[in-house]
Amino acid sequence: MNEILLLKLGEIILKGLNRRSFEQKLVGNVRRRLLGLGNFRVTCMQSTIYVEPQDETADMEAAFVAVQDIFGIVKISRAASCEKDRDAIVRLASEYLRDDLLRAKSFKVESKRSDKHFPMTSIQLSQYVGGELAERFPNCEVDVHHPELVVNIEVRDIAAYVHAAPVDGAGGMPVGSNGIAVSLLSGGIDSPVSTYMIARRGVRLIPVHFFSFPYTSQAAKEKVIELGRILTSYCGGMTLEVVPFTHIQEEIRDKCPEEYFTLIMRRFMMRIAERIALYNGGKAIVTGENLGQVASQTMEAMASTQAVISLPVLQPLVGMDKEEIVRMARKIGTFDTSILPYEDCCTVFTPRHPKTHPKLREVEQAESVLAVDALVDEAFENREQIRL
Ligand code: ATP
Ligand code: MG
């Protein structure tokens, strides 16, 4: 039996003018996601992407799971195909959905027909196939209002397809269809989620991590690499930029008033992130900040942090509760890695009494003793790139 996957594209976006490039991006992303899972043919027709195994190397189970992470797809059906003939369709449905039909107490058939040359209307086809199946599976009666099982039939260009209920896709827009941004990736719970959320809007991301060796350990860096790897299932291949941050933090610690440590440090993060973004054609900075969660996440603190750059700062978690963020971290598979107990660079030099409502002028004053440009240059030049 020829089994294939039918991936339905997000519809709202398809109505726009960018439909072709949207589809091409998505087909490319699907092909890349299936690399290593065997030989598949991936094509797009009539707002549906077809994933067809080409030989026995193709791992359908793994592919079915993998495509559920790809942004831009709203529904996924695992279907079987046959020639466009009503009796062939009946035979296929009773074979392919046999277990479902034996288990269910009621069912209905829903047909779609994009091949308008097919000699029956959708309703006629549904009635015919429904009648035949009801005869073959007496345990299961037709119920058009509240069926336990829906047998879907699609008569398309080259073949007819039969499948049971589709599963939900990841939604969103295809990665690469909406520009590039830098995402600040710590080892915490929040920033992997913010990275995921912006990738879901079609943005290709460059994760940046600030690393304070030896105050933070090699294991802490490995943890961020692992988080980045988990995120590639959704974001596609990425290059993690690891920025040496120790010198900057030591300078701040030695020369600035303690209550401004975190704020000044965050201003450096923003400047360096912007440098990396501009260098790579990035148009925004993404952070996992969340209003009111910690001292550096008040509106005044955010203002003083963002004042040093001109790219927009995207904070997709800003209005979420911690519980919601945790739920999402679990769903996308980053939570268990995020809670591994390694120090983050922010916690190493945390002031005892951080300024929660800083005035921009005072922060600038506190920072003015530092050779800001030279420190930013040095960190930028010495960053390490890790292909994920
Ligand atoms: P997270 O759980 O993402 O670490 P958080 O609640 O601990 O967030 P902060 O430590 O204040 O909050 O950091 C706010 C945001 O700044 C993070 O979500 C992340 O985007 C960025 N950030 C913090 N530390 C680092 C770091 N070492 N490297 C890169 N980005 C960082
Ligand atoms: Mg953190």
PDB file of C-alpha atoms and ligand atoms in Angstrom, residues 183-195 208-212 224 245 262 265-266 269-270 286-290 293-297 317 322 338 344-347, ligand 1:
ATOM      1  CA  SER A 183      17.835  35.609  19.961  1.00  0.00           C
ATOM      2  CA  LEU A 184      19.495  35.926  23.363  1.00  0.00           C
ATOM      3  CA  LEU A 185      19.708  32.371  24.625  1.00  0.00           C
ATOM      4  CA  SER A 186      20.615  31.852  28.269  1.00  0.00           C
ATOM      5  CA  GLY A 187      20.444  28.465  29.915  1.00  0.00           C
ATOM      6  CA  GLY A 188      17.145  29.366  31.585  1.00  0.00           C
ATOM      7  CA  ILE A 189      13.559  28.299  31.024  1.00  0.00           C
ATOM      8  CA  ASP A 190      12.364  31.447  29.284  1.00  0.00           C
ATOM      9  CA  SER A 191      14.672  32.171  26.386  1.00  0.00           C
ATOM     10  CA  PRO A 192      14.260  28.806  24.595  1.00  0.00           C
ATOM     11  CA  VAL A 193      10.505  29.489  24.660  1.00  0.00           C
ATOM     12  CA  SER A 194      10.901  33.035  23.324  1.00  0.00           C
ATOM     13  CA  THR A 195      13.171  31.683  20.585  1.00  0.00           C
ATOM     14  CA  VAL A 208      23.620  34.319  20.992  1.00  0.00           C
ATOM     15  CA  HIS A 209      24.935  33.218  24.363  1.00  0.00           C
ATOM     16  CA  PHE A 210      27.083  35.266  26.735  1.00  0.00           C
ATOM     17  CA  PHE A 211      29.585  33.051  28.429  1.00  0.00           C
ATOM     18  CA  SER A 212      31.544  33.968  31.560  1.00  0.00           C
ATOM     19  CA  VAL A 224      23.038  26.002  26.039  1.00  0.00           C
ATOM     20  CA  PHE A 245      31.635  37.973  28.588  1.00  0.00           C
ATOM     21  CA  THR A 262      22.883  43.861  36.083  1.00  0.00           C
ATOM     22  CA  MET A 265      25.646  44.092  31.887  1.00  0.00           C
ATOM     23  CA  ARG A 266      22.358  43.881  30.023  1.00  0.00           C
ATOM     24  CA  MET A 269      24.439  42.251  25.889  1.00  0.00           C
ATOM     25  CA  MET A 270      22.160  44.415  23.766  1.00  0.00           C
ATOM     26  CA  VAL A 286      14.627  38.586  20.803  1.00  0.00           C
ATOM     27  CA  THR A 287      14.740  38.115  24.585  1.00  0.00           C
ATOM     28  CA  GLY A 288      12.868  35.991  27.120  1.00  0.00           C
ATOM     29  CA  GLU A 289      12.061  38.986  29.301  1.00  0.00           C
ATOM     30  CA  ASN A 290       8.815  38.965  31.206  1.00  0.00           C
ATOM     31  CA  GLN A 293       9.663  38.718  36.862  1.00  0.00           C
ATOM     32  CA  VAL A 294      13.016  39.993  38.172  1.00  0.00           C
ATOM     33  CA  ALA A 295      14.562  43.375  39.055  1.00  0.00           C
ATOM     34  CA  SER A 296      15.897  43.906  35.540  1.00  0.00           C
ATOM     35  CA  GLN A 297      12.441  43.362  34.048  1.00  0.00           C
ATOM     36  CA  LEU A 317       6.848  36.274  26.813  1.00  0.00           C
ATOM     37  CA  LYS A 322       5.557  31.708  34.627  1.00  0.00           C
ATOM     38  CA  SER A 338      16.719  24.238  31.213  1.00  0.00           C
ATOM     39  CA  ASP A 344      24.107  31.585  34.448  1.00  0.00           C
ATOM     40  CA  CYS A 345      26.350  34.569  33.889  1.00  0.00           C
ATOM     41  CA  CYS A 346      23.644  36.857  35.309  1.00  0.00           C
ATOM     42  CA  THR A 347      23.616  35.090  38.643  1.00  0.00           C
TER      43      THR A 347
HETATM   44  P1  ATP B   1      15.861  32.948  31.081  1.00  0.00           P
HETATM   45  O1  ATP B   1      15.031  31.923  31.752  1.00  0.00           O
HETATM   46  O2  ATP B   1      15.655  32.990  29.606  1.00  0.00           O
HETATM   47  O3  ATP B   1      17.299  32.883  31.499  1.00  0.00           O
HETATM   48  P2  ATP B   1      15.344  34.909  33.085  1.00  0.00           P
HETATM   49  O4  ATP B   1      13.984  34.931  33.580  1.00  0.00           O
HETATM   50  O5  ATP B   1      16.375  34.187  33.867  1.00  0.00           O
HETATM   51  O6  ATP B   1      15.310  34.356  31.594  1.00  0.00           O
HETATM   52  P3  ATP B   1      17.132  37.159  32.912  1.00  0.00           P
HETATM   53  O7  ATP B   1      18.210  36.371  33.481  1.00  0.00           O
HETATM   54  O8  ATP B   1      16.851  38.525  33.437  1.00  0.00           O
HETATM   55  O9  ATP B   1      15.733  36.417  32.924  1.00  0.00           O
HETATM   56  O10 ATP B   1      17.361  37.324  31.376  1.00  0.00           O
HETATM   57  C1  ATP B   1      16.424  37.935  30.561  1.00  0.00           C
HETATM   58  C2  ATP B   1      16.744  37.557  29.131  1.00  0.00           C
HETATM   59  O11 ATP B   1      18.061  37.997  28.785  1.00  0.00           O
HETATM   60  C3  ATP B   1      16.783  36.069  28.906  1.00  0.00           C
HETATM   61  O12 ATP B   1      15.498  35.541  28.666  1.00  0.00           O
HETATM   62  C4  ATP B   1      17.672  35.964  27.712  1.00  0.00           C
HETATM   63  O13 ATP B   1      16.959  36.279  26.527  1.00  0.00           O
HETATM   64  C5  ATP B   1      18.700  37.049  27.989  1.00  0.00           C
HETATM   65  N1  ATP B   1      19.880  36.489  28.687  1.00  0.00           N
HETATM   66  C6  ATP B   1      20.129  36.424  30.011  1.00  0.00           C
HETATM   67  N2  ATP B   1      21.315  35.852  30.262  1.00  0.00           N
HETATM   68  C7  ATP B   1      21.859  35.534  29.065  1.00  0.00           C
HETATM   69  C8  ATP B   1      23.071  34.920  28.631  1.00  0.00           C
HETATM   70  N3  ATP B   1      24.002  34.484  29.474  1.00  0.00           N
HETATM   71  N4  ATP B   1      23.277  34.775  27.312  1.00  0.00           N
HETATM   72  C9  ATP B   1      22.345  35.188  26.418  1.00  0.00           C
HETATM   73  N5  ATP B   1      21.201  35.768  26.768  1.00  0.00           N
HETATM   74  C10 ATP B   1      20.941  35.948  28.068  1.00  0.00           C
END
